[in-house]
Short mmCIF file of C-alpha atoms in Angstrom, two decimals:
data_model
loop_
_atom_site.label_atom_id
_atom_site.label_comp_id
_atom_site.label_asym_id
_atom_site.label_seq_id
_atom_site.Cartn_x
_atom_site.Cartn_y
_atom_site.Cartn_z
CA UNK A 1 161.59 155.03 173.42
CA UNK A 2 164.36 152.54 174.08
CA UNK A 3 167.54 152.47 172.13
CA UNK A 4 168.24 149.58 170.10
CA UNK A 5 171.41 148.02 171.20
CA UNK A 6 173.23 146.23 168.87
CA UNK A 7 172.84 141.90 169.28
CA UNK A 8 176.21 140.42 170.22
CA UNK A 9 178.14 138.36 167.64
CA UNK A 10 177.59 134.56 168.16
CA UNK A 11 180.43 132.89 169.65
CA UNK A 12 182.57 130.98 167.16
CA UNK A 13 182.42 127.03 167.78
CA UNK A 14 185.62 125.38 166.84
CA UNK A 15 183.84 122.03 166.49
CA UNK A 16 180.33 123.04 164.80
CA UNK A 17 179.27 119.15 165.36
CA UNK A 18 177.20 118.27 168.29
CA UNK A 19 177.34 115.39 170.52
CA UNK A 20 175.55 112.97 168.76
CA UNK A 21 177.25 114.07 165.31
CA UNK A 22 180.55 113.33 166.91
CA UNK A 23 179.53 110.02 168.69
CA UNK A 24 178.37 108.91 164.98
CA UNK A 25 181.80 110.06 163.64
CA UNK A 26 183.44 107.91 165.96
CA UNK A 27 181.80 104.99 165.21
CA UNK A 28 182.10 105.33 161.50
CA UNK A 29 185.98 105.80 161.80
CA UNK A 30 185.78 103.14 164.18
CA UNK A 31 184.26 100.65 161.90
CA UNK A 32 186.51 101.97 158.70
CA UNK A 33 189.56 101.61 160.75
CA UNK A 34 188.71 97.81 161.53
CA UNK A 35 187.72 97.17 157.97
CA UNK A 36 191.40 98.69 157.26
CA UNK A 37 192.93 96.41 159.46
CA UNK A 38 191.42 93.19 158.59
CA UNK A 39 192.30 94.06 154.81
CA UNK A 40 195.87 94.72 155.98
CA UNK A 41 196.13 91.69 157.99
CA UNK A 42 194.89 89.53 155.25
CA UNK A 43 197.03 91.12 152.41
CA UNK A 44 199.97 90.74 155.11
CA UNK A 45 199.15 87.28 155.93
CA UNK A 46 198.88 86.24 151.79
CA UNK A 47 202.14 87.67 151.09
CA UNK A 48 203.92 85.80 153.80
CA UNK A 49 202.25 82.31 152.83
CA UNK A 50 203.00 82.82 149.36
CA UNK A 51 206.40 83.68 150.41
CA UNK A 52 206.89 80.73 152.44
CA UNK A 53 205.88 78.27 149.92
CA UNK A 54 207.91 80.36 147.23
CA UNK A 55 204.94 81.28 145.16
CA UNK A 56 205.91 84.29 142.76
CA UNK A 57 203.30 86.92 142.52
CA UNK A 58 202.31 89.51 139.87
CA UNK A 59 201.45 89.81 136.49
CA UNK A 60 204.41 88.85 134.43
CA UNK A 61 203.07 85.69 133.39
CA UNK A 62 200.92 87.42 131.27
CA UNK A 63 203.57 87.94 128.46
CA UNK A 64 204.47 84.03 128.48
CA UNK A 65 203.34 81.60 126.14
CA UNK A 66 200.00 80.13 126.56
CA UNK A 67 199.92 76.72 125.09
CA UNK A 68 196.37 76.34 125.64
CA UNK A 69 194.01 75.50 122.86
CA UNK A 70 190.78 77.67 122.35
CA UNK A 71 188.75 75.66 120.06
CA UNK A 72 185.66 78.31 119.50
CA UNK A 73 187.13 81.86 119.17
CA UNK A 74 185.85 84.95 117.88
CA UNK A 75 189.25 86.24 117.52
CA UNK A 76 192.17 84.61 116.18
CA UNK A 77 194.07 82.70 118.37
CA UNK A 78 196.86 80.40 118.50
CA UNK A 79 198.29 78.26 121.52
CA UNK A 80 201.65 80.08 120.94
CA UNK A 81 200.00 83.49 121.82
CA UNK A 82 200.36 84.84 125.18
CA UNK A 83 198.39 84.40 128.14
CA UNK A 84 197.32 87.90 127.63
CA UNK A 85 196.15 87.15 124.40
CA UNK A 86 194.00 84.17 125.62
CA UNK A 87 192.50 86.40 128.38
CA UNK A 88 191.58 88.63 125.49
CA UNK A 89 190.02 85.88 123.61
CA UNK A 90 188.00 84.76 126.50
CA UNK A 91 186.72 88.20 127.19
CA UNK A 92 185.33 88.33 123.43
CA UNK A 93 183.93 85.13 124.17
CA UNK A 94 182.30 86.34 127.06
CA UNK A 95 181.02 89.31 125.38
CA UNK A 96 179.63 87.47 122.24
CA UNK A 97 177.55 85.47 124.68
CA UNK A 98 176.49 88.52 126.72
CA UNK A 99 175.54 91.03 124.16
CA UNK A 100 173.68 88.63 121.65
CA UNK A 101 171.88 86.98 124.81
CA UNK A 102 170.91 90.45 125.98
CA UNK A 103 169.45 91.54 122.85
CA UNK A 104 167.68 88.14 121.88
CA UNK A 105 166.57 88.06 125.89
CA UNK A 106 165.08 91.48 125.49
CA UNK A 107 163.05 90.46 122.14
CA UNK A 108 161.97 87.16 123.47
CA UNK A 109 161.04 88.60 127.20
CA UNK A 110 159.10 91.44 125.43
CA UNK A 111 157.03 89.07 123.15
CA UNK A 112 155.92 86.62 126.13
CA UNK A 113 155.15 89.56 128.03
CA UNK A 114 152.83 90.90 126.00
CA UNK A 115 151.68 87.62 125.25
CA UNK A 116 150.57 87.02 128.94
CA UNK A 117 148.05 89.95 128.45
CA UNK A 118 146.71 88.64 125.24
CA UNK A 119 142.92 88.32 124.95
CA UNK A 120 143.64 85.40 123.38
CA UNK A 121 143.22 82.49 126.08
CA UNK A 122 145.49 79.81 124.83
CA UNK A 123 148.26 82.51 123.82
CA UNK A 124 148.31 83.83 127.27
CA UNK A 125 148.01 80.42 129.21
CA UNK A 126 151.07 78.94 126.96
CA UNK A 127 152.83 82.22 127.99
CA UNK A 128 152.16 81.97 131.59
CA UNK A 129 153.32 78.01 131.57
CA UNK A 130 156.75 79.47 129.63
CA UNK A 131 157.37 82.01 132.39
CA UNK A 132 156.33 79.88 135.55
CA UNK A 133 158.36 76.37 134.07
CA UNK A 134 161.57 78.04 133.23
CA UNK A 135 161.77 80.51 136.26
CA UNK A 136 161.44 77.65 138.52
CA UNK A 137 164.01 75.23 137.04
CA UNK A 138 167.80 76.32 138.02
CA UNK A 139 169.78 77.63 135.33
CA UNK A 140 172.66 75.30 135.38
CA UNK A 141 169.95 72.31 134.79
CA UNK A 142 168.58 74.13 131.83
CA UNK A 143 172.06 74.47 130.42
CA UNK A 144 173.30 70.80 130.78
CA UNK A 145 169.65 69.73 129.13
CA UNK A 146 170.34 72.13 126.00
CA UNK A 147 174.12 71.00 125.85
CA UNK A 148 173.06 67.20 126.01
CA UNK A 149 170.38 67.51 123.62
CA UNK A 150 172.77 69.06 121.32
CA UNK A 151 175.00 66.28 121.39
CA UNK A 152 172.19 63.63 120.93
CA UNK A 153 171.42 65.48 117.39
CA UNK A 154 172.53 63.60 114.54
CA UNK A 155 176.09 63.60 112.87
CA UNK A 156 177.28 65.90 110.48
CA UNK A 157 176.34 63.72 107.26
CA UNK A 158 172.77 63.14 108.90
CA UNK A 159 172.41 66.87 109.73
CA UNK A 160 168.96 68.69 109.71
CA UNK A 161 168.32 71.02 106.93
CA UNK A 162 165.53 73.28 108.22
CA UNK A 163 165.71 75.68 105.08
CA UNK A 164 168.38 76.28 102.24
CA UNK A 165 172.09 76.62 103.70
CA UNK A 166 171.15 75.85 107.06
CA UNK A 167 172.05 72.44 108.94
CA UNK A 168 171.85 71.50 112.55
CA UNK A 169 173.97 68.69 113.97
CA UNK A 170 176.01 67.35 116.83
CA UNK A 171 178.82 69.80 115.44
CA UNK A 172 176.59 72.94 116.28
CA UNK A 173 174.21 75.12 114.10
CA UNK A 174 175.66 76.09 110.69
CA UNK A 175 174.48 79.19 108.71
CA UNK A 176 175.37 80.95 105.62
CA UNK A 177 177.91 84.05 106.00
CA UNK A 178 178.67 87.14 104.30
CA UNK A 179 182.73 87.28 104.94
CA UNK A 180 183.67 90.50 106.21
CA UNK A 181 186.96 92.17 105.14
CA UNK A 182 188.75 95.27 106.13
CA UNK A 183 186.56 97.05 103.21
CA UNK A 184 183.11 95.70 104.49
CA UNK A 185 184.00 96.93 107.90
CA UNK A 186 184.10 100.34 106.28
CA UNK A 187 180.95 100.03 104.69
CA UNK A 188 179.26 98.85 107.91
CA UNK A 189 181.16 101.80 109.82
CA UNK A 190 179.47 104.13 107.12
CA UNK A 191 175.95 102.57 108.09
CA UNK A 192 176.54 103.18 111.90
CA UNK A 193 177.56 106.31 111.51
CA UNK A 194 174.25 107.11 109.22
CA UNK A 195 172.01 105.58 111.82
CA UNK A 196 173.78 107.56 114.72
CA UNK A 197 173.12 111.02 112.37
CA UNK A 198 169.93 109.80 111.43
CA UNK A 199 168.97 109.66 115.04
CA UNK A 200 169.93 112.74 115.93
CA UNK A 201 168.12 114.61 112.99
CA UNK A 202 165.16 112.96 114.02
CA UNK A 203 165.02 114.07 117.37
CA UNK A 204 165.38 117.77 116.18
CA UNK A 205 162.63 117.43 113.83
CA UNK A 206 160.49 116.02 116.50
CA UNK A 207 161.40 119.05 118.80
CA UNK A 208 160.78 121.40 115.84
CA UNK A 209 157.53 119.74 115.52
CA UNK A 210 156.56 120.05 119.26
CA UNK A 211 157.24 123.92 118.80
CA UNK A 212 155.30 124.96 115.85
CA UNK A 213 153.27 121.83 115.45
CA UNK A 214 154.33 121.35 111.90
CA UNK A 215 155.09 117.71 110.82
CA UNK A 216 158.55 117.33 108.96
CA UNK A 217 158.95 114.01 107.20
CA UNK A 218 162.13 112.20 108.05
CA UNK A 219 162.30 109.31 105.50
CA UNK A 220 164.43 111.72 103.31
CA UNK A 221 167.03 111.56 105.89
CA UNK A 222 166.83 107.70 106.50
CA UNK A 223 167.14 107.07 102.96
CA UNK A 224 170.12 109.25 102.21
CA UNK A 225 171.82 108.45 105.69
CA UNK A 226 171.14 104.76 106.20
CA UNK A 227 170.87 103.41 102.62
CA UNK A 228 172.68 105.85 100.04
CA UNK A 229 175.75 106.42 102.48
CA UNK A 230 176.82 102.95 102.90
CA UNK A 231 175.98 102.04 99.36
CA UNK A 232 177.90 105.21 97.99
CA UNK A 233 180.66 103.99 100.08
CA UNK A 234 180.55 100.37 98.74
CA UNK A 235 180.63 101.71 95.22
CA UNK A 236 183.53 104.12 96.16
CA UNK A 237 185.75 101.12 97.67
CA UNK A 238 184.33 98.57 95.33
CA UNK A 239 183.19 96.15 98.07
CA UNK A 240 181.77 92.91 96.44
CA UNK A 241 179.30 91.19 98.56
CA UNK A 242 179.14 87.55 98.55
CA UNK A 243 177.11 84.85 100.48
CA UNK A 244 179.55 82.28 101.83
CA UNK A 245 177.50 78.76 101.85
CA UNK A 246 178.04 75.93 104.14
CA UNK A 247 178.64 72.67 102.65
CA UNK A 248 179.43 69.14 103.80
CA UNK A 249 182.87 68.05 103.09
CA UNK A 250 183.82 64.45 104.60
CA UNK A 251 182.82 64.52 108.30
CA UNK A 252 182.15 68.06 108.81
CA UNK A 253 181.13 71.41 107.24
CA UNK A 254 183.13 74.09 105.44
CA UNK A 255 182.32 77.74 104.86
CA UNK A 256 179.61 79.59 106.07
CA UNK A 257 179.25 80.47 110.14
CA UNK A 258 179.57 77.72 112.66
CA UNK A 259 177.89 77.86 116.50
CA UNK A 260 179.92 75.60 118.37
CA UNK A 261 177.49 73.15 120.27
CA UNK A 262 178.71 74.69 123.67
CA UNK A 263 178.08 77.99 122.66
CA UNK A 264 174.94 77.58 121.21
CA UNK A 265 173.41 75.59 124.13
CA UNK A 266 174.82 78.58 126.32
CA UNK A 267 173.16 80.98 124.49
CA UNK A 268 169.63 79.21 124.06
CA UNK A 269 169.60 78.40 128.20
CA UNK A 270 170.58 82.06 129.11
CA UNK A 271 168.18 83.47 126.57
CA UNK A 272 165.01 81.54 127.67
CA UNK A 273 165.61 81.61 131.45
CA UNK A 274 166.54 85.35 131.25
CA UNK A 275 163.38 86.22 128.75
CA UNK A 276 160.96 84.42 131.25
CA UNK A 277 162.18 86.93 134.41
CA UNK A 278 161.79 89.96 131.48
CA UNK A 279 158.35 88.88 130.43
CA UNK A 280 157.19 89.29 134.19
CA UNK A 281 159.19 92.66 134.13
CA UNK A 282 157.48 93.63 130.71
CA UNK A 283 153.87 92.63 131.65
CA UNK A 284 154.03 94.38 135.02
CA UNK A 285 155.22 97.51 133.29
CA UNK A 286 152.40 97.34 130.93
CA UNK A 287 149.87 97.19 133.84
CA UNK A 288 151.36 99.96 135.54
CA UNK A 289 150.01 102.53 132.92
CA UNK A 290 146.48 103.54 133.91
CA UNK A 291 143.53 102.16 132.38
CA UNK A 292 142.46 105.61 131.03
CA UNK A 293 145.14 105.32 128.57
CA UNK A 294 143.82 102.34 127.25
CA UNK A 295 139.97 104.05 127.25
CA UNK A 296 141.20 106.97 125.47
CA UNK A 297 143.31 105.28 122.69
CA UNK A 298 140.28 102.95 121.93
CA UNK A 299 137.97 105.59 121.69
CA UNK A 300 139.97 107.09 119.36
CA UNK A 301 140.15 103.77 116.89
CA UNK A 302 143.73 103.17 117.25
CA UNK A 303 145.00 99.77 116.55
CA UNK A 304 146.13 97.85 119.33
CA UNK A 305 149.88 97.16 117.97
CA UNK A 306 150.07 100.79 117.32
CA UNK A 307 148.70 101.74 120.93
CA UNK A 308 150.92 99.36 122.32
CA UNK A 309 154.05 100.83 120.18
CA UNK A 310 153.42 104.28 120.40
CA UNK A 311 151.29 105.07 123.77
CA UNK A 312 151.80 102.43 126.28
CA UNK A 313 155.17 101.03 125.93
CA UNK A 314 156.77 104.48 125.87
CA UNK A 315 155.21 105.06 129.63
CA UNK A 316 155.65 101.70 130.87
CA UNK A 317 159.26 101.69 130.05
CA UNK A 318 159.91 103.93 133.27
CA UNK A 319 158.92 101.11 135.26
CA UNK A 320 160.33 98.47 133.09
CA UNK A 321 164.20 99.87 132.77
CA UNK A 322 165.44 99.78 136.24
CA UNK A 323 164.35 95.93 137.00
CA UNK A 324 165.61 95.23 133.43
CA UNK A 325 169.20 96.17 133.96
CA UNK A 326 169.36 93.82 136.96
CA UNK A 327 168.60 90.95 134.36
CA UNK A 328 171.19 92.19 131.95
CA UNK A 329 173.62 91.82 134.82
CA UNK A 330 172.63 88.63 135.76
CA UNK A 331 172.72 87.16 132.07
CA UNK A 332 175.76 88.58 131.83
CA UNK A 333 177.34 86.95 135.20
CA UNK A 334 175.48 83.62 134.63
CA UNK A 335 177.28 83.36 131.37
CA UNK A 336 180.30 82.23 133.91
CA UNK A 337 178.34 78.97 134.21
CA UNK A 338 180.07 78.05 130.51
CA UNK A 339 182.43 76.28 131.93
CA UNK A 340 180.28 73.70 132.92
CA UNK A 341 179.85 72.58 129.41
CA UNK A 342 183.40 73.28 128.39
CA UNK A 343 182.68 76.88 126.54
CA UNK A 344 185.80 78.79 126.82
CA UNK A 345 184.82 82.04 128.09
CA UNK A 346 187.18 84.31 130.12
CA UNK A 347 186.37 82.22 133.46
CA UNK A 348 187.72 78.91 131.94
CA UNK A 349 190.77 80.53 130.30
CA UNK A 350 191.27 81.81 134.16
CA UNK A 351 190.74 78.42 135.27
CA UNK A 352 193.42 76.71 132.86
CA UNK A 353 195.91 79.72 133.33
CA UNK A 354 195.39 79.07 136.99
CA UNK A 355 196.09 75.27 136.89
CA UNK A 356 199.12 75.89 134.61
CA UNK A 357 200.78 78.65 136.09
CA UNK A 358 199.73 78.36 139.96
CA UNK A 359 198.68 82.20 139.73
CA UNK A 360 195.63 81.80 141.61
CA UNK A 361 195.03 85.24 143.12
CA UNK A 362 196.00 87.01 139.98
CA UNK A 363 193.43 84.91 137.57
CA UNK A 364 190.67 85.39 139.99
CA UNK A 365 191.27 88.97 140.06
CA UNK A 366 191.19 89.25 136.18
CA UNK A 367 187.86 87.78 136.32
CA UNK A 368 186.57 89.92 138.99
CA UNK A 369 187.80 92.99 136.72
CA UNK A 370 186.37 91.69 133.69
CA UNK A 371 182.81 91.26 135.16
CA UNK A 372 183.22 94.43 137.30
CA UNK A 373 183.72 96.37 134.20
CA UNK A 374 181.15 94.88 132.12
CA UNK A 375 178.86 95.15 134.78
CA UNK A 376 179.41 98.86 135.40
CA UNK A 377 179.51 99.50 131.78
CA UNK A 378 176.03 97.97 131.44
CA UNK A 379 174.49 100.00 134.72
CA UNK A 380 176.16 103.27 133.04
CA UNK A 381 174.20 102.98 130.01
CA UNK A 382 170.87 101.77 131.20
CA UNK A 383 170.88 104.56 133.92
CA UNK A 384 171.76 106.94 131.33
CA UNK A 385 168.87 105.48 129.39
CA UNK A 386 166.93 105.90 132.27
CA UNK A 387 167.38 109.55 133.16
CA UNK A 388 166.66 110.20 129.37
CA UNK A 389 162.88 108.41 129.51
CA UNK A 390 162.30 109.77 133.38
CA UNK A 391 159.55 112.27 133.51
CA UNK A 392 160.97 115.91 134.52
CA UNK A 393 158.87 117.59 137.47
CA UNK A 394 158.14 121.13 136.74
#
């Protein structure tokens, strides 16, 4: 028998990387060093040139009086306000376009995408013409077309009146509105809180049904949280809900909600252009669902609308959501074209600030920071939603 000799302990290596890894690390450090050197050189050169031309740097100008008019603003604004508040008003105008545009483009794009797959020949051909036409025309040309079309509408005295209380003229689209004060906002907050609570409760009811197979009705919770809770808050606070109808006085309208021609043209252009791309995303997502799902639903005698809503679209979302995120980002960034028609978003406000103060670097940096923040917020939300609906492998 041979005695078992213990294996000698392995030698310790001070550098636990091989030659190839060391070479790769060297090139990475070299590239990072070159990039850092270029950034330092550009920064130093910029500071030197600004000092030579006696141009001050920094964001102290944000506290000075802006003195610029903003015709169409979601927030209250006065030219005597500071540049900081002017930037905030510009950001609100950008979000006003982006948020509403995303919602409308999603609805319209989904309907057009489903229409392209319709068995009705005329409907599918019209949807195809819509998609192919709008996708092939540059967005700036579409924006200018809608703006010129808005300017060609009749004056306020001869405004079109498609329905009671709605006017369309070269002053924009005028709609009836409900004045929102602090009390009304409390009621709306209660409604949002009730919807969130109902969503959580409904998901728990679905989980319980999946466990024991017993269906549990959710409508009592919807009635109590979504309807009764806001109604109770409204009664307790004594909120009065009135509709403010627009009326023509002189050469303009008074009351109601006015959508300026610049805002209305920008919104229409962004929604129609982006919806054409969303329609193709929805169509490809629906076609990615196996044909067997359609056949099984047809064998059960389900209606096509129920089939799409409950079976096909939930599966297609896993294909639709990732490219849809890119379209949301594109719509948000394309809103900067508003400067071409005079709508004062954050880019327009920054351009005016730049011309008045000469703070070019700071103004451009603020624009970049705003769009970067909005884009990261959209990406974070869409990635979170995509992870929620993704298939979990076992």
